[in-house]
Short mmCIF file of C-alpha atoms in Angstrom, two decimals:
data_model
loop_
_atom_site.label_atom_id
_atom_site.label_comp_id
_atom_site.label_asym_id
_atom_site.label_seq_id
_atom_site.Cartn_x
_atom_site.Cartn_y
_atom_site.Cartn_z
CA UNK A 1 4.83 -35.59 -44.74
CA UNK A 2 8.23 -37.09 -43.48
CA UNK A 3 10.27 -35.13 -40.87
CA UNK A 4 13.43 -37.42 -40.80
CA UNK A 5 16.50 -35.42 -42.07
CA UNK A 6 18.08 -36.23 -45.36
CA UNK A 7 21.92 -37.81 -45.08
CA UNK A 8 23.95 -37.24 -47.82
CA UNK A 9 28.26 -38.30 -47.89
CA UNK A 10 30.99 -38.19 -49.86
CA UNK A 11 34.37 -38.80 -49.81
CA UNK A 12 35.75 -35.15 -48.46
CA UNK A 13 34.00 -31.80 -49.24
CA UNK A 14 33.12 -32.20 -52.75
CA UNK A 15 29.18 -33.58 -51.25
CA UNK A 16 28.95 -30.29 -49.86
CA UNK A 17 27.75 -29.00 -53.53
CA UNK A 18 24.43 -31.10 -53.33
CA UNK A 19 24.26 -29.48 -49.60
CA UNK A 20 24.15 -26.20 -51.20
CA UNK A 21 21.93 -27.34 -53.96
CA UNK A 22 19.46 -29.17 -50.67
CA UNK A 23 19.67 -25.65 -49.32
CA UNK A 24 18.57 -23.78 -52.49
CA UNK A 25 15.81 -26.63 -53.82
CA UNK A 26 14.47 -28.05 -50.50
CA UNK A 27 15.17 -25.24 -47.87
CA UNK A 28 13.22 -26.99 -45.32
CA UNK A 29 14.87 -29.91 -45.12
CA UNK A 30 17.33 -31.59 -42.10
CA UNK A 31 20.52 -32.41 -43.44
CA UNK A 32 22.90 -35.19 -41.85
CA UNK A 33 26.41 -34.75 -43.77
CA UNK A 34 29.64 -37.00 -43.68
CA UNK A 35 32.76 -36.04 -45.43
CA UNK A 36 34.99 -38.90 -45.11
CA UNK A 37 38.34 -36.59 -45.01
CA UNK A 38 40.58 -38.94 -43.46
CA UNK A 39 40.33 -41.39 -46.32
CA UNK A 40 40.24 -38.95 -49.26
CA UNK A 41 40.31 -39.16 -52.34
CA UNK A 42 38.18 -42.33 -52.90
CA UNK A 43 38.86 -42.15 -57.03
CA UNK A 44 42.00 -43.70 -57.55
CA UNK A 45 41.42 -46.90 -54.81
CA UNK A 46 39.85 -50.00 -56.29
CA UNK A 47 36.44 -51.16 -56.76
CA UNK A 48 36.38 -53.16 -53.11
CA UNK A 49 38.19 -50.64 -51.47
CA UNK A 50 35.72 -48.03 -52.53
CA UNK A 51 32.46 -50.32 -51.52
CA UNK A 52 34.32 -50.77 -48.23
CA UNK A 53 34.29 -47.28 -47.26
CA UNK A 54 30.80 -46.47 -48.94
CA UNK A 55 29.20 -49.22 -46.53
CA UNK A 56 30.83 -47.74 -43.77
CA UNK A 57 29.87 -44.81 -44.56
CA UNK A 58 26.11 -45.80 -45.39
CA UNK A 59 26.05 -47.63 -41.78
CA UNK A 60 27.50 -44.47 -40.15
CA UNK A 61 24.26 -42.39 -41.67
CA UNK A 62 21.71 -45.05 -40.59
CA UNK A 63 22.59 -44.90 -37.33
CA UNK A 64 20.28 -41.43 -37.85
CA UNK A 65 16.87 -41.25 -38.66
CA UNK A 66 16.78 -40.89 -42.14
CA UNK A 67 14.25 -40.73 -45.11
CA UNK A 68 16.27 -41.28 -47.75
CA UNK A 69 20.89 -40.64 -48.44
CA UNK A 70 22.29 -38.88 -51.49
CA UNK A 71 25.30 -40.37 -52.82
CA UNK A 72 27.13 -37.28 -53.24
CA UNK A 73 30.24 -39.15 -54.71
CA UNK A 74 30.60 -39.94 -58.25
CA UNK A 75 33.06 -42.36 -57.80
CA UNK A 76 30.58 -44.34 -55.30
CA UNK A 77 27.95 -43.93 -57.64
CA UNK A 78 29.80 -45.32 -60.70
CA UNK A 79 30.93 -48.00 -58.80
CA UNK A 80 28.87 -49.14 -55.82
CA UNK A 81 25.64 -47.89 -55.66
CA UNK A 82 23.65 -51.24 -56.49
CA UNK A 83 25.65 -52.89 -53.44
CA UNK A 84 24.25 -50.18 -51.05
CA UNK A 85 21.02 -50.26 -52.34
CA UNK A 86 20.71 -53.41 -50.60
CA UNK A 87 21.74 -52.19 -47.21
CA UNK A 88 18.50 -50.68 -46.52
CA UNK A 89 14.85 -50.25 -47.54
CA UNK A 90 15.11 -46.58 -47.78
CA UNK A 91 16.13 -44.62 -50.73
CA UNK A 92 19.62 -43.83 -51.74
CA UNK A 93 20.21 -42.03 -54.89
CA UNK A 94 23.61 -41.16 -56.47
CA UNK A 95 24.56 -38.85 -59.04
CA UNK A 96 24.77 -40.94 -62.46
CA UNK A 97 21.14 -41.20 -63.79
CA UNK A 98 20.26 -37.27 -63.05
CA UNK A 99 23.31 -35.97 -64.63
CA UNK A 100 22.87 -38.50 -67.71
CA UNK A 101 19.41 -37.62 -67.89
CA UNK A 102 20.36 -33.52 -67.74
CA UNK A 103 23.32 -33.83 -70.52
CA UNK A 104 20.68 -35.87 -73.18
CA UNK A 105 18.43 -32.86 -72.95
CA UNK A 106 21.22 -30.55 -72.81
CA UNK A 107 23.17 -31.46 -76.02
CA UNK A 108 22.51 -30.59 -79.39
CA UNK A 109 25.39 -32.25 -81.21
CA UNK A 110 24.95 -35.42 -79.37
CA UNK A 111 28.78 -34.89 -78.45
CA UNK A 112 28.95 -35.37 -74.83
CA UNK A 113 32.37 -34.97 -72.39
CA UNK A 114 32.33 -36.87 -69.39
CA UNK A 115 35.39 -35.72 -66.74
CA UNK A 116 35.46 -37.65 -63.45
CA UNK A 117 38.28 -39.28 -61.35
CA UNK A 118 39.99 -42.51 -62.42
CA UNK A 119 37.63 -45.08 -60.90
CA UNK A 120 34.44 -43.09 -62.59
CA UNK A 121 35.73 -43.17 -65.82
CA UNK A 122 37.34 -46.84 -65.82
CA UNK A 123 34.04 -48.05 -64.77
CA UNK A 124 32.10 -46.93 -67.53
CA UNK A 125 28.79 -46.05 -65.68
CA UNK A 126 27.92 -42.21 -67.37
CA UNK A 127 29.18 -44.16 -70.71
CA UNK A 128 26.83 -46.56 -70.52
CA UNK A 129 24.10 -44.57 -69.03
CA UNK A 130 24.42 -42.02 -72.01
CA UNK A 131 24.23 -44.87 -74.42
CA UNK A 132 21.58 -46.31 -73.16
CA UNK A 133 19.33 -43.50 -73.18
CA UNK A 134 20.57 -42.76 -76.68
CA UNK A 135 22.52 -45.02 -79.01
CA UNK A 136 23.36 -42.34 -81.35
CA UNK A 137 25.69 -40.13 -78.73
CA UNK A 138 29.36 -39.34 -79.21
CA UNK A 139 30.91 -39.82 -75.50
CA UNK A 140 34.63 -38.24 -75.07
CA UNK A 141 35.36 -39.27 -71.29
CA UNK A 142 38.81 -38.28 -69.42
CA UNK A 143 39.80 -39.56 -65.95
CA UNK A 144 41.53 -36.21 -64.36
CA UNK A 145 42.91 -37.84 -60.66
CA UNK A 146 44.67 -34.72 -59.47
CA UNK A 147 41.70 -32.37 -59.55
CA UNK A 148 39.96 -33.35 -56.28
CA UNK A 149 42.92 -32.81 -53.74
CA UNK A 150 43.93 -29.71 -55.45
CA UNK A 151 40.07 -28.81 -54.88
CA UNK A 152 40.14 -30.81 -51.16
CA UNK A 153 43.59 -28.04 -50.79
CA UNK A 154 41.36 -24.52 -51.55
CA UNK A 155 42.72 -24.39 -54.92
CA UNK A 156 39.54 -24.17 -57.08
CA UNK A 157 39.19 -20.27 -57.73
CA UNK A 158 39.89 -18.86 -60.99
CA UNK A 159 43.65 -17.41 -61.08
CA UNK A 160 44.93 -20.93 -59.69
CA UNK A 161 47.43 -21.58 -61.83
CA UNK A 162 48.57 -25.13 -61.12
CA UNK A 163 44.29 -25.72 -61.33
CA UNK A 164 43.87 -23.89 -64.50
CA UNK A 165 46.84 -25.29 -65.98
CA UNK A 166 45.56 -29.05 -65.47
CA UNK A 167 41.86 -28.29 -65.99
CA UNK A 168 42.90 -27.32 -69.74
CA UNK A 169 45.33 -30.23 -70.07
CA UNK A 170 42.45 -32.69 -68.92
CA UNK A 171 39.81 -30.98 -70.91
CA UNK A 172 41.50 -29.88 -74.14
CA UNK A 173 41.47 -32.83 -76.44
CA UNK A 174 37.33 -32.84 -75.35
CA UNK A 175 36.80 -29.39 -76.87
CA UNK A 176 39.03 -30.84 -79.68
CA UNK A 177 36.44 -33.37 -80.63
CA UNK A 178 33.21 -30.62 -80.29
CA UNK A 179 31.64 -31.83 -77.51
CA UNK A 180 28.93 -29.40 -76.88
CA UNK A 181 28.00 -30.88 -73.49
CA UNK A 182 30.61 -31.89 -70.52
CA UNK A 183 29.60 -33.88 -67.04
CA UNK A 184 31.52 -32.55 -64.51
CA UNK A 185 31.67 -36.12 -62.91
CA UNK A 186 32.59 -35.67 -59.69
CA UNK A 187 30.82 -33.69 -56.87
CA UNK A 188 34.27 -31.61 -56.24
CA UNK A 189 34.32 -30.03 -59.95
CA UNK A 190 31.12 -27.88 -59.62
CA UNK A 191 33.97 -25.75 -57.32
CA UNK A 192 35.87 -25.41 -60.79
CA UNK A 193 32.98 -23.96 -62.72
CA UNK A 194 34.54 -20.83 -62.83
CA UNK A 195 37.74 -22.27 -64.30
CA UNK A 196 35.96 -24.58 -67.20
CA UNK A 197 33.49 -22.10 -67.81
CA UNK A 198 36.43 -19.77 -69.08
CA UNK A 199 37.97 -22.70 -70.78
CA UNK A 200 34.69 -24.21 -72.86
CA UNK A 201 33.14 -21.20 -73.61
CA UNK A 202 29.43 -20.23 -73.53
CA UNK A 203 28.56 -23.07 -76.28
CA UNK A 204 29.29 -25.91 -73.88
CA UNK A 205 26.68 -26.60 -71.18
CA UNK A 206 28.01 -27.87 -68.11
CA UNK A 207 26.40 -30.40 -65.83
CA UNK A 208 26.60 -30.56 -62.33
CA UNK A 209 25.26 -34.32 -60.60
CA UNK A 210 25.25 -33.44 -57.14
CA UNK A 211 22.50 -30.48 -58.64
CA UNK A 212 20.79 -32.49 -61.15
CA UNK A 213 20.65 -34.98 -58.11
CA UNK A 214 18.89 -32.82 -55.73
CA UNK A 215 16.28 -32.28 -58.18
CA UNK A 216 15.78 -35.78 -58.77
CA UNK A 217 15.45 -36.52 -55.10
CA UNK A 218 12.95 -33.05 -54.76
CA UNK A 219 10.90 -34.57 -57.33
CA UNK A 220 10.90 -38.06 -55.39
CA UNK A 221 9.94 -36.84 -52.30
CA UNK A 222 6.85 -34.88 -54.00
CA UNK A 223 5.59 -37.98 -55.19
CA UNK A 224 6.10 -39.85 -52.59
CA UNK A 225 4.44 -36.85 -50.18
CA UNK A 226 7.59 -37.25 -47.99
CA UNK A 227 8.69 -33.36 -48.28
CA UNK A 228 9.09 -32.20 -44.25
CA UNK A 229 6.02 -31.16 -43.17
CA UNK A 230 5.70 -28.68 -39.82
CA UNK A 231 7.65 -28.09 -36.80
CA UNK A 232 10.71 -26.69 -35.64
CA UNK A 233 13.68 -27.73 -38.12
CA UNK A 234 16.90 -29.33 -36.39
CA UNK A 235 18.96 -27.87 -38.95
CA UNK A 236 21.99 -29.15 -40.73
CA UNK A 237 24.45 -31.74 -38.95
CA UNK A 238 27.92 -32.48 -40.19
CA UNK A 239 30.46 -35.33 -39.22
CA UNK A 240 34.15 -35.69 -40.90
CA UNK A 241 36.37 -38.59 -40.72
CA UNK A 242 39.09 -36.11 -40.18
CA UNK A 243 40.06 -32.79 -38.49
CA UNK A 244 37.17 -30.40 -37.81
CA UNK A 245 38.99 -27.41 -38.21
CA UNK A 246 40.05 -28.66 -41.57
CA UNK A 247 37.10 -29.12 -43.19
CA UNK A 248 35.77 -25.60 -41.71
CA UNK A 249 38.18 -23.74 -43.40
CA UNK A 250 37.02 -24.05 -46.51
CA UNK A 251 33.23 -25.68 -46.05
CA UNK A 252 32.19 -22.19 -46.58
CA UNK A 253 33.08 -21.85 -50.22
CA UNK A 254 31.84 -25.33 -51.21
CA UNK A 255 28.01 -24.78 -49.77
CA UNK A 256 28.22 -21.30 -50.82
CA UNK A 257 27.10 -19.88 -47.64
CA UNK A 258 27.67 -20.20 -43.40
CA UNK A 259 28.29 -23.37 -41.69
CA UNK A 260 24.89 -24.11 -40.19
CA UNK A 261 25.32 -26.21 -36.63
CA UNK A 262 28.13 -28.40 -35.29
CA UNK A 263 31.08 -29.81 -36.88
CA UNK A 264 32.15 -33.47 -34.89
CA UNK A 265 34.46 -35.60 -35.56
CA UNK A 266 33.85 -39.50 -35.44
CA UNK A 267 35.48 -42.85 -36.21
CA UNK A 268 34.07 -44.31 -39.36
CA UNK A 269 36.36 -47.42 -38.91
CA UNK A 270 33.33 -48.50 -35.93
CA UNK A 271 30.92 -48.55 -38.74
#
């Protein structure tokens, strides 16, 4: 058994969604969140930019006692994950291989959409991934850069026009070319379900990473026996880059329940 809490970042509010999914799959767990708000989005900066802020962040969460971090960031994981992976000698896992791994046993066409911010989908990573797994797949991908600050601005519920409007412009052609399968590729899209539910239909399955990760990471700690064992729990702990208040007001909706324990604000540029 392994009491250290689980850290877990991303580049705003989007890693929240594999917070919920920690809640739901591995209730017991402690939780040590950063949302890097003040430097948001991370998709549409370039590949050194992107590791710069990742190892920051990554240093910020060591500075915890911590089993293991979930890369709660597509973009991070498409693009820098095998850099962190040497910063420490514990685990880190992003979002790529689980949510590869879910849309091969998901499709039946072998027609898979991939939708993720620009840096996600210029690096090729869920492309790759998908072919390697199998050769024979169709992959339709579509950077969509204006999705995660209209999500980062509370506009993700259904009736959003603007939202709506772009979610079918981004995801049109896909349908057009019978994907049965689409990898929401960015841990900020699981708050548009809703929206590209009604759009696809019920014969597209959608896959959420920062889920599909959580799993993966439940089914590493099992095997590893590392799962928290006894004791009193010390709860969920969340740090933001940015303006506390800010990231309360809509926190909420993106883990799907109450803000468990303090919100505090630090300087990720001393990291």
């Amino acid at each position: 058994m392994d009491s250290r809490a689980i850290g877990v970042f991303d580049s705003g509010l989007g890693g929240l969604t594999a917070v919920s999914a920690l809640r739901e799959l591995l209730p017991g767990e402690d939780v040590v969140y950063f949302g890097d708000t003040g430097r948001v989005p991370y998709g549409t900066r370039s590949a050194e930019t992107i590791f710069r802020y990742a190892s920051q962040d990554v240093r910020f969460l060591l500075s915890h006692e911590l089993k293991c971090i979930v890369v709660a960031c597509g973009t991070v994981s498409s693009v820098a994950l095998p850099r962190l992976l040497e910063m420490t000698d514990i685990p880190i896992l992003g979002v790529i291989e689980p949510a590869v791994r879910a849309a091969v046993r998901a499709t039946k066409n072998g027609r898979i959409g991939v939708v993720g911010t620009s840096a996600t989908i210029r690096s090729g990573t869920y492309r790759e991934g998908l072919l390697a797994a199998n050769p024979g797949l169709e992959i339709i991908s579509k950077p969509c850069p204006l999705l995660v600050p209209l999500v980062e601005d509370g506009r993700f519920s259904e009736g959003c026009t603007v939202t709506e409007l772009l979610v079918e412009e981004y995801v049109s052609p896909l349908l057009k070319q019978n994907i049965d399968t689409l990898i929401l590729g960015c841990t900020h899209y699981p708050l548009l379900t809703g929206i590209f539910s009604k759009l696809c239909g019920p014969d597209v399955a959608l896959i959420n990473p920062g889920y599909e990760a959580v799993v993966s990471l439940r089914e590493l700690l099992s095997e590893n026996d590392a799962l928290r064992g006894g004791g009193p729990a010390c709860g969920e702990h969340y740090y933001v880059s940015d303006s506390e208040q800010q990231f309360l007001q809509y926190a909420e909706m993106f883990l799907r329940g109450p803000v468990h324990g303090q919100v505090q604000r630090i300087d990720i540029e001393n990291y």
